[in-house]
Tab-separated table of C-alpha atoms in Angstrom:
chain	number	residue	atom	x	y	z
A	1	UNK	CA	-25.540	41.845	43.630
A	2	UNK	CA	-26.509	40.179	40.360
A	3	UNK	CA	-23.223	41.248	38.665
A	4	UNK	CA	-21.200	39.789	41.560
A	5	UNK	CA	-23.066	36.514	41.149
A	6	UNK	CA	-22.267	36.430	37.389
A	7	UNK	CA	-18.576	37.084	38.059
A	8	UNK	CA	-18.570	34.323	40.687
A	9	UNK	CA	-20.115	31.873	38.205
A	10	UNK	CA	-17.538	32.751	35.570
A	11	UNK	CA	-14.682	32.260	38.022
A	12	UNK	CA	-16.149	28.944	39.124
A	13	UNK	CA	-16.510	27.702	35.524
A	14	UNK	CA	-12.898	28.652	34.695
A	15	UNK	CA	-11.566	26.820	37.764
A	16	UNK	CA	-13.794	23.791	37.124
A	17	UNK	CA	-12.782	23.597	33.464
A	18	UNK	CA	-9.142	24.620	33.474
A	19	UNK	CA	-8.482	22.539	30.335
A	20	UNK	CA	-10.135	22.087	26.944
A	21	UNK	CA	-10.447	19.051	24.667
A	22	UNK	CA	-10.028	20.836	21.347
A	23	UNK	CA	-9.937	18.039	18.759
A	24	UNK	CA	-9.571	14.267	18.289
A	25	UNK	CA	-7.446	12.839	15.472
A	26	UNK	CA	-7.259	9.146	14.539
A	27	UNK	CA	-4.304	7.584	12.686
A	28	UNK	CA	-4.804	3.899	11.732
A	29	UNK	CA	-1.700	1.925	10.681
A	30	UNK	CA	-1.104	-1.748	9.799
A	31	UNK	CA	-0.320	-2.774	13.389
A	32	UNK	CA	-2.086	-0.227	15.611
A	33	UNK	CA	-4.438	2.729	15.788
A	34	UNK	CA	-3.166	5.964	17.264
A	35	UNK	CA	-5.587	8.491	18.783
A	36	UNK	CA	-4.418	12.030	19.490
A	37	UNK	CA	-6.375	14.307	21.813
A	38	UNK	CA	-5.443	17.962	21.272
A	39	UNK	CA	-5.637	19.754	24.620
A	40	UNK	CA	-5.581	23.368	25.682
A	41	UNK	CA	-3.014	22.600	28.403
A	42	UNK	CA	-1.202	19.605	29.872
A	43	UNK	CA	-3.762	16.814	30.428
A	44	UNK	CA	-4.527	15.185	33.776
A	45	UNK	CA	-6.111	11.821	33.047
A	46	UNK	CA	-7.041	8.306	34.130
A	47	UNK	CA	-8.193	5.389	31.983
A	48	UNK	CA	-9.486	1.830	32.192
A	49	UNK	CA	-10.824	-0.911	29.913
A	50	UNK	CA	-14.277	-2.522	29.909
A	51	UNK	CA	-15.333	-5.766	28.231
A	52	UNK	CA	-18.583	-7.123	26.748
A	53	UNK	CA	-18.607	-4.882	24.779
A	54	UNK	CA	-14.994	-3.703	24.555
A	55	UNK	CA	-14.494	-0.063	25.554
A	56	UNK	CA	-11.652	2.252	26.464
A	57	UNK	CA	-12.714	4.894	28.991
A	58	UNK	CA	-10.590	8.017	29.437
A	59	UNK	CA	-11.334	10.479	32.250
A	60	UNK	CA	-9.955	13.986	31.707
A	61	UNK	CA	-9.854	15.939	34.948
A	62	UNK	CA	-11.053	19.567	34.965
A	63	UNK	CA	-11.734	19.464	31.237
A	64	UNK	CA	-14.467	20.793	29.000
A	65	UNK	CA	-15.215	19.234	25.601
A	66	UNK	CA	-15.271	21.368	22.449
A	67	UNK	CA	-15.302	18.485	19.937
A	68	UNK	CA	-18.201	17.594	17.663
A	69	UNK	CA	-17.949	13.793	17.439
A	70	UNK	CA	-19.701	13.772	14.061
A	71	UNK	CA	-16.827	15.773	12.531
A	72	UNK	CA	-14.097	13.258	13.522
A	73	UNK	CA	-12.552	11.336	10.627
A	74	UNK	CA	-12.373	7.692	11.683
A	75	UNK	CA	-10.834	5.213	9.217
A	76	UNK	CA	-9.843	2.718	11.895
A	77	UNK	CA	-11.372	-0.747	11.779
A	78	UNK	CA	-10.820	-1.036	15.541
A	79	UNK	CA	-12.856	1.983	16.723
A	80	UNK	CA	-16.593	1.668	16.099
A	81	UNK	CA	-17.851	4.720	17.987
A	82	UNK	CA	-16.713	7.701	20.084
A	83	UNK	CA	-19.025	9.131	22.739
A	84	UNK	CA	-19.053	10.670	26.175
A	85	UNK	CA	-20.488	9.363	29.430
A	86	UNK	CA	-21.293	10.527	32.941
A	87	UNK	CA	-18.032	11.797	34.516
A	88	UNK	CA	-16.835	10.450	37.859
A	89	UNK	CA	-16.665	13.952	39.389
A	90	UNK	CA	-17.920	17.477	38.649
A	91	UNK	CA	-15.719	19.397	36.215
A	92	UNK	CA	-14.172	16.272	34.661
A	93	UNK	CA	-15.017	14.787	31.257
A	94	UNK	CA	-15.426	11.097	30.446
A	95	UNK	CA	-14.575	9.972	26.910
A	96	UNK	CA	-15.550	6.477	25.693
A	97	UNK	CA	-14.087	4.646	22.681
A	98	UNK	CA	-16.140	1.622	21.637
A	99	UNK	CA	-13.889	-1.069	20.115
A	100	UNK	CA	-14.299	-4.216	18.017
A	101	UNK	CA	-11.834	-6.151	20.175
A	102	UNK	CA	-9.888	-5.912	23.405
A	103	UNK	CA	-6.550	-4.080	23.455
A	104	UNK	CA	-3.767	-3.140	25.854
A	105	UNK	CA	-3.676	0.637	25.423
A	106	UNK	CA	-0.639	2.856	25.943
A	107	UNK	CA	-1.248	6.509	26.904
A	108	UNK	CA	1.311	9.306	27.197
A	109	UNK	CA	1.242	13.119	27.032
A	110	UNK	CA	3.267	15.257	24.615
A	111	UNK	CA	4.316	18.856	25.179
A	112	UNK	CA	3.851	21.510	22.446
A	113	UNK	CA	6.026	21.063	19.344
A	114	UNK	CA	5.812	22.676	15.921
A	115	UNK	CA	2.216	23.349	14.941
A	116	UNK	CA	0.822	21.214	17.772
A	117	UNK	CA	0.049	22.180	21.356
A	118	UNK	CA	-0.415	19.871	24.336
A	119	UNK	CA	-1.548	16.380	23.364
A	120	UNK	CA	-2.589	13.105	24.931
A	121	UNK	CA	-1.573	10.192	22.683
A	122	UNK	CA	-3.381	6.846	22.880
A	123	UNK	CA	-1.893	3.815	21.124
A	124	UNK	CA	-4.152	0.822	20.564
A	125	UNK	CA	-2.057	-2.120	19.273
A	126	UNK	CA	-3.913	-4.776	17.316
A	127	UNK	CA	-3.961	-8.034	19.270
A	128	UNK	CA	-5.231	-9.812	16.180
A	129	UNK	CA	-2.014	-9.826	14.156
A	130	UNK	CA	-3.907	-10.907	11.036
A	131	UNK	CA	-4.595	-7.181	10.608
A	132	UNK	CA	-0.900	-6.454	10.250
A	133	UNK	CA	0.915	-7.365	7.024
A	134	UNK	CA	2.518	-10.785	7.397
A	135	UNK	CA	5.873	-11.760	5.875
A	136	UNK	CA	5.393	-13.645	2.629
A	137	UNK	CA	6.553	-17.254	2.883
A	138	UNK	CA	9.365	-17.642	0.369
A	139	UNK	CA	10.946	-20.766	-0.983
A	140	UNK	CA	14.714	-21.105	-0.922
A	141	UNK	CA	16.085	-18.923	-3.722
A	142	UNK	CA	18.410	-20.738	-6.139
A	143	UNK	CA	21.981	-19.443	-6.241
A	144	UNK	CA	22.229	-16.545	-8.642
A	145	UNK	CA	18.505	-15.712	-8.471
A	146	UNK	CA	18.352	-13.704	-5.240
A	147	UNK	CA	16.910	-10.195	-5.526
A	148	UNK	CA	18.579	-7.113	-4.095
A	149	UNK	CA	16.049	-5.805	-1.557
A	150	UNK	CA	15.893	-2.051	-0.971
A	151	UNK	CA	13.899	-0.815	2.034
A	152	UNK	CA	12.498	2.668	1.435
A	153	UNK	CA	11.579	4.720	4.491
A	154	UNK	CA	9.261	7.715	3.872
A	155	UNK	CA	10.239	10.079	6.697
A	156	UNK	CA	7.735	11.133	9.388
A	157	UNK	CA	4.003	10.378	8.980
A	158	UNK	CA	0.756	10.566	10.894
A	159	UNK	CA	1.040	12.672	14.029
A	160	UNK	CA	4.605	13.607	13.022
A	161	UNK	CA	4.318	15.972	10.000
A	162	UNK	CA	8.055	16.648	9.724
A	163	UNK	CA	9.053	20.060	8.424
A	164	UNK	CA	6.363	22.444	7.175
A	165	UNK	CA	7.050	24.791	4.260
A	166	UNK	CA	6.099	28.487	3.953
A	167	UNK	CA	3.003	27.425	2.003
A	168	UNK	CA	2.107	24.876	4.707
A	169	UNK	CA	3.081	21.809	2.676
A	170	UNK	CA	4.161	18.973	4.962
A	171	UNK	CA	7.289	16.924	4.656
A	172	UNK	CA	5.481	13.648	5.424
A	173	UNK	CA	3.381	13.887	2.229
A	174	UNK	CA	6.364	14.712	-0.003
A	175	UNK	CA	8.486	11.873	1.382
A	176	UNK	CA	5.705	9.314	0.844
A	177	UNK	CA	5.119	10.500	-2.746
A	178	UNK	CA	8.814	10.253	-3.667
A	179	UNK	CA	9.156	6.886	-1.888
A	180	UNK	CA	6.243	5.390	-3.802
A	181	UNK	CA	7.772	6.513	-7.102
A	182	UNK	CA	11.157	5.121	-6.113
A	183	UNK	CA	9.617	1.780	-5.106
A	184	UNK	CA	7.845	1.551	-8.461
A	185	UNK	CA	11.120	2.085	-10.344
A	186	UNK	CA	12.967	-0.504	-8.240
A	187	UNK	CA	10.221	-3.117	-8.633
A	188	UNK	CA	10.394	-2.771	-12.419
A	189	UNK	CA	14.139	-3.528	-12.422
A	190	UNK	CA	14.930	-7.244	-12.836
A	191	UNK	CA	16.842	-8.525	-9.834
A	192	UNK	CA	15.664	-5.748	-7.477
A	193	UNK	CA	12.725	-5.438	-5.093
A	194	UNK	CA	11.470	-2.603	-2.873
A	195	UNK	CA	9.728	-2.660	0.501
A	196	UNK	CA	8.208	0.444	2.154
A	197	UNK	CA	8.411	1.033	5.910
A	198	UNK	CA	5.062	2.830	5.707
A	199	UNK	CA	2.496	2.840	2.921
A	200	UNK	CA	0.160	5.532	4.252
A	201	UNK	CA	-0.115	8.569	6.494
A	202	UNK	CA	0.686	7.031	9.889
A	203	UNK	CA	3.603	7.131	12.315
A	204	UNK	CA	6.220	4.386	12.516
A	205	UNK	CA	8.592	4.302	15.472
A	206	UNK	CA	12.139	5.200	14.405
A	207	UNK	CA	13.680	1.943	15.627
A	208	UNK	CA	10.858	-0.044	14.060
A	209	UNK	CA	11.782	1.315	10.610
A	210	UNK	CA	15.103	-0.521	10.679
A	211	UNK	CA	13.333	-3.607	12.043
A	212	UNK	CA	10.932	-3.619	9.065
A	213	UNK	CA	13.949	-3.506	6.749
A	214	UNK	CA	15.621	-6.318	8.687
A	215	UNK	CA	12.543	-8.582	8.532
A	216	UNK	CA	12.450	-8.037	4.768
A	217	UNK	CA	16.152	-9.056	4.618
A	218	UNK	CA	16.956	-5.724	3.000
A	219	UNK	CA	20.368	-5.117	1.491
A	220	UNK	CA	19.941	-1.335	1.803
A	221	UNK	CA	17.777	1.173	3.716
A	222	UNK	CA	17.001	4.547	2.116
A	223	UNK	CA	15.250	7.117	4.333
A	224	UNK	CA	13.631	9.918	2.303
A	225	UNK	CA	13.268	13.394	3.841
A	226	UNK	CA	12.984	17.101	2.954
A	227	UNK	CA	15.278	19.597	4.667
A	228	UNK	CA	14.278	22.700	6.612
A	229	UNK	CA	16.127	25.567	8.298
A	230	UNK	CA	15.057	28.887	9.792
A	231	UNK	CA	16.662	30.774	6.893
A	232	UNK	CA	14.642	30.411	3.669
A	233	UNK	CA	17.748	30.839	1.482
A	234	UNK	CA	19.380	27.351	1.382
A	235	UNK	CA	18.425	25.056	-1.495
A	236	UNK	CA	19.425	21.685	-2.878
A	237	UNK	CA	19.472	17.983	-2.105
A	238	UNK	CA	21.933	16.269	0.224
A	239	UNK	CA	22.792	12.752	1.365
A	240	UNK	CA	23.583	11.764	4.957
A	241	UNK	CA	25.397	8.748	6.384
A	242	UNK	CA	26.196	7.724	9.941
A	243	UNK	CA	28.996	9.602	11.656
A	244	UNK	CA	31.481	7.731	13.831
A	245	UNK	CA	31.407	10.664	16.244
A	246	UNK	CA	28.598	12.900	17.346
A	247	UNK	CA	28.048	15.444	14.579
A	248	UNK	CA	28.616	19.021	15.670
A	249	UNK	CA	27.687	20.964	12.564
A	250	UNK	CA	24.646	23.202	12.709
A	251	UNK	CA	22.622	21.251	10.153
A	252	UNK	CA	23.396	17.886	11.743
A	253	UNK	CA	22.468	19.288	15.146
A	254	UNK	CA	19.126	20.470	13.769
A	255	UNK	CA	18.399	17.074	12.229
A	256	UNK	CA	19.197	15.294	15.480
A	257	UNK	CA	16.986	17.685	17.440
A	258	UNK	CA	14.110	17.063	15.037
A	259	UNK	CA	14.643	13.317	15.356
A	260	UNK	CA	14.477	13.451	19.155
A	261	UNK	CA	11.052	15.080	18.882
A	262	UNK	CA	9.962	12.246	16.591
A	263	UNK	CA	11.301	9.683	19.073
A	264	UNK	CA	8.905	11.054	21.702
A	265	UNK	CA	6.048	9.818	19.556
A	266	UNK	CA	7.275	6.278	20.174
A	267	UNK	CA	5.824	6.535	23.685
A	268	UNK	CA	7.569	5.503	26.851
A	269	UNK	CA	10.640	4.243	24.976
A	270	UNK	CA	12.085	0.817	24.326
A	271	UNK	CA	14.221	-1.512	26.444
A	272	UNK	CA	17.537	-2.341	24.818
A	273	UNK	CA	18.068	-6.089	25.050
A	274	UNK	CA	21.498	-7.543	25.767
A	275	UNK	CA	22.831	-10.888	24.629
A	276	UNK	CA	23.492	-13.691	27.095
A	277	UNK	CA	26.773	-14.573	25.397
A	278	UNK	CA	30.225	-13.054	25.720
A	279	UNK	CA	29.626	-9.251	25.731
A	280	UNK	CA	33.124	-8.526	24.369
A	281	UNK	CA	32.686	-10.936	21.466
A	282	UNK	CA	29.235	-9.530	20.765
A	283	UNK	CA	30.622	-5.998	20.730
A	284	UNK	CA	33.435	-7.028	18.374
A	285	UNK	CA	31.008	-8.561	15.875
A	286	UNK	CA	28.777	-5.492	16.095
A	287	UNK	CA	31.726	-3.166	15.502
A	288	UNK	CA	32.858	-5.162	12.461
A	289	UNK	CA	29.339	-5.238	11.079
A	290	UNK	CA	28.917	-1.504	11.667
A	291	UNK	CA	32.240	-0.732	9.948
A	292	UNK	CA	31.153	-2.666	6.858
A	293	UNK	CA	27.706	-1.051	6.911
A	294	UNK	CA	29.202	2.460	7.142
A	295	UNK	CA	31.716	1.783	4.350
A	296	UNK	CA	28.988	0.458	2.040
A	297	UNK	CA	26.675	3.338	2.963
A	298	UNK	CA	29.297	5.922	2.031
A	299	UNK	CA	30.099	4.199	-1.272
A	300	UNK	CA	26.423	3.947	-2.263
A	301	UNK	CA	25.793	7.573	-1.231
A	302	UNK	CA	28.530	8.727	-3.628
A	303	UNK	CA	26.748	6.998	-6.508
A	304	UNK	CA	23.410	8.544	-5.464
A	305	UNK	CA	24.891	12.048	-5.216
A	306	UNK	CA	26.538	11.670	-8.626
A	307	UNK	CA	23.205	10.682	-10.203
A	308	UNK	CA	21.220	13.389	-8.374
A	309	UNK	CA	23.704	16.084	-9.369
A	310	UNK	CA	22.802	15.500	-13.029
A	311	UNK	CA	19.111	16.373	-12.601
A	312	UNK	CA	18.608	18.435	-9.406
A	313	UNK	CA	20.474	21.104	-7.493
A	314	UNK	CA	22.789	19.779	-4.774
A	315	UNK	CA	23.278	21.476	-1.426
A	316	UNK	CA	26.492	19.516	-0.800
A	317	UNK	CA	28.449	17.488	-3.356
A	318	UNK	CA	29.829	15.096	-0.729
A	319	UNK	CA	27.971	12.872	1.757
A	320	UNK	CA	27.253	14.556	5.098
A	321	UNK	CA	27.556	12.835	8.484
A	322	UNK	CA	25.138	12.744	11.422
A	323	UNK	CA	24.204	10.457	14.317
A	324	UNK	CA	20.587	9.587	13.457
A	325	UNK	CA	18.631	6.568	14.705
A	326	UNK	CA	17.452	5.519	11.250
A	327	UNK	CA	21.101	5.219	10.142
A	328	UNK	CA	22.314	3.162	13.098
A	329	UNK	CA	21.433	-0.354	11.964
A	330	UNK	CA	24.681	-2.346	12.327
A	331	UNK	CA	23.785	-4.896	9.653
A	332	UNK	CA	22.110	-2.840	6.896
A	333	UNK	CA	23.805	-0.027	4.931
A	334	UNK	CA	21.576	2.985	5.646
A	335	UNK	CA	21.360	6.369	3.930
A	336	UNK	CA	19.205	9.431	4.598
A	337	UNK	CA	18.344	11.479	1.500
A	338	UNK	CA	17.185	15.081	1.815
A	339	UNK	CA	15.317	15.721	-1.443
A	340	UNK	CA	15.572	19.493	-1.022
A	341	UNK	CA	14.720	22.359	1.323
A	342	UNK	CA	10.995	22.589	1.997
A	343	UNK	CA	11.789	25.782	3.911
A	344	UNK	CA	12.805	27.461	0.624
A	345	UNK	CA	9.638	28.798	-1.135
A	346	UNK	CA	10.895	27.965	-4.649
A	347	UNK	CA	12.063	24.498	-3.709
A	348	UNK	CA	8.893	23.823	-1.724
A	349	UNK	CA	6.914	24.479	-4.901
A	350	UNK	CA	9.158	22.048	-6.816
A	351	UNK	CA	8.945	19.314	-4.192
A	352	UNK	CA	5.145	19.099	-4.385
A	353	UNK	CA	5.109	18.600	-8.178
A	354	UNK	CA	4.910	15.109	-9.666
A	355	UNK	CA	7.592	15.957	-12.250
A	356	UNK	CA	10.211	16.929	-9.654
A	357	UNK	CA	9.326	14.019	-7.378
A	358	UNK	CA	9.902	11.661	-10.324
A	359	UNK	CA	13.263	13.334	-11.068
A	360	UNK	CA	14.428	12.785	-7.505
A	361	UNK	CA	13.163	9.181	-7.425
A	362	UNK	CA	14.794	8.342	-10.774
A	363	UNK	CA	18.124	9.868	-9.726
A	364	UNK	CA	18.180	7.892	-6.470
A	365	UNK	CA	17.253	4.720	-8.365
A	366	UNK	CA	19.992	5.278	-10.954
A	367	UNK	CA	22.550	5.842	-8.204
A	368	UNK	CA	21.598	2.651	-6.366
A	369	UNK	CA	21.520	0.619	-9.576
A	370	UNK	CA	24.920	2.025	-10.630
A	371	UNK	CA	26.486	0.926	-7.347
A	372	UNK	CA	25.061	-2.600	-7.411
A	373	UNK	CA	25.980	-3.073	-11.061
A	374	UNK	CA	29.592	-2.447	-10.045
A	375	UNK	CA	29.352	-4.230	-6.682
A	376	UNK	CA	26.716	-6.968	-6.963
A	377	UNK	CA	26.241	-8.980	-3.756
A	378	UNK	CA	27.241	-12.612	-4.059
A	379	UNK	CA	24.429	-14.965	-5.055
A	380	UNK	CA	22.196	-12.284	-6.574
A	381	UNK	CA	20.838	-12.030	-10.101
A	382	UNK	CA	23.064	-9.002	-10.720
A	383	UNK	CA	26.151	-10.967	-9.691
A	384	UNK	CA	25.270	-13.723	-12.175
A	385	UNK	CA	24.846	-11.328	-15.089
A	386	UNK	CA	27.798	-11.243	-17.517
A	387	UNK	CA	30.036	-8.177	-17.465
A	388	UNK	CA	32.134	-6.624	-20.192
A	389	UNK	CA	35.056	-8.917	-21.031
A	390	UNK	CA	33.740	-11.483	-18.506
A	391	UNK	CA	35.602	-9.710	-15.671
A	392	UNK	CA	34.304	-7.587	-12.835
A	393	UNK	CA	36.348	-4.901	-11.137
A	394	UNK	CA	36.206	-3.376	-7.697
A	395	UNK	CA	37.717	-0.076	-6.560
A	396	UNK	CA	38.896	-0.216	-2.947
A	397	UNK	CA	37.192	2.324	-0.692
A	398	UNK	CA	37.877	3.636	2.783
A	399	UNK	CA	37.218	1.018	5.483
A	400	UNK	CA	37.483	-1.970	3.145
A	401	UNK	CA	39.895	-4.878	3.617
A	402	UNK	CA	40.858	-7.717	1.302
A	403	UNK	CA	38.847	-10.205	3.371
A	404	UNK	CA	35.793	-7.918	3.273
A	405	UNK	CA	36.001	-7.615	-0.531
A	406	UNK	CA	36.470	-11.367	-0.912
A	407	UNK	CA	33.422	-12.007	1.293
A	408	UNK	CA	31.311	-9.565	-0.734
A	409	UNK	CA	32.006	-11.367	-4.016
A	410	UNK	CA	31.918	-14.882	-2.611
A	411	UNK	CA	35.537	-15.791	-3.370
A	412	UNK	CA	38.414	-16.804	-1.115
A	413	UNK	CA	41.117	-14.341	-0.055
A	414	UNK	CA	43.836	-16.563	-1.498
A	415	UNK	CA	42.079	-16.730	-4.879
A	416	UNK	CA	41.556	-12.967	-4.925
A	417	UNK	CA	45.252	-12.420	-4.114
A	418	UNK	CA	46.404	-14.884	-6.751
A	419	UNK	CA	44.126	-13.446	-9.426
A	420	UNK	CA	45.565	-9.968	-8.794
A	421	UNK	CA	49.160	-11.161	-8.111
A	422	UNK	CA	49.125	-9.597	-4.619
A	423	UNK	CA	52.038	-10.369	-2.313
A	424	UNK	CA	50.205	-9.345	0.920
A	425	UNK	CA	46.733	-8.797	2.330
A	426	UNK	CA	47.231	-5.016	2.328
A	427	UNK	CA	45.159	-2.982	-0.158
A	428	UNK	CA	45.118	0.775	-0.625
A	429	UNK	CA	42.196	3.158	-1.204
A	430	UNK	CA	41.601	3.630	-4.927
A	431	UNK	CA	43.279	0.340	-5.903
A	432	UNK	CA	41.360	-1.522	-8.659
A	433	UNK	CA	41.017	-5.284	-8.205
A	434	UNK	CA	39.876	-7.818	-10.807
A	435	UNK	CA	37.249	-10.148	-9.336
A	436	UNK	CA	37.545	-13.770	-10.450
A	437	UNK	CA	34.420	-15.651	-11.460
A	438	UNK	CA	32.643	-17.400	-8.594
């Protein structure tokens, strides 16, 4: 009789606690704090806010806690304490986050992916925007003194580790290390300035990365990553630009699949706004802007690959194409750089060393600088610097027109034609044009 009673109690406890709260991870960033609850199975939950003092209360139905609150690493200025409280019903678990200020939380579950199982993600955006980095007020830059701004995007971060190597090194740490080195090199170059989309180990929504670059008025966006495939054999760096069509190659498909998993971390998604003006005119301007952005991206990527090929192994000697969100900004040339294969044991070991990270960063920097020395944007310090013989030259690339080249260098089409004794507006790929002084 006693054994039957014990079995009954065990069955009751399993049914009452069909889920487990296994750990709590906190990821503070400049504009929000993200909390991740690792669960044994898909969470069933409710939540509400309390004021005076500010608290977020999360009720997890049929859940048992296995977390020691004292062991949680909390570097967030928003969360002051984590505790439990009396649950609303037997078998449920009530979790309380004490906060410094009120927030409008966003909660969403995530299914298992990579090394993580079921999760409940809680985003707490800072209502006090003084916490977030504010744009620096800048005076009008005199003509010829404008800096070339390069936005550097360290791939992944926070809850999104990216690829994980055989020795358990994470892509997100490698990309941040290389990005910091690259930013340091760019900031030391007169006439150039770097801005990072993330400066620490936290997640940034994929669409927000381009928005950070746009707010900084970036001339270029470089997204730094480390490749991974199931086969440990492939090695070498590669450079990716936006494809006009959906990429169908195996590697591109893998990248896009990985990106979709990252997009889930953005929460419920974002509403795409539409302009109130003429939709056909808007689409035309967007198409023209995208064509220019893609042409510039491809040209810059060739310079980067050339520089990287001198110091590191290349996986592909030509730019690859894929349809990735971080490359889709219509107004900023955008390039994704795979520093190497973290899935290859030898290359994984290289990627975590400071020496190799510096090699990659220096090669990317040299490639970018080489391009802008040959194609300085109008009004920048580089454009005002004297060139050999007092004349600049431009080699026509795919997708470029005479009007586009004239706009880039700040001269009129008629002057560009006259300077090069052109009889028509037609230019051919590979044609070298002399650029008259502005």
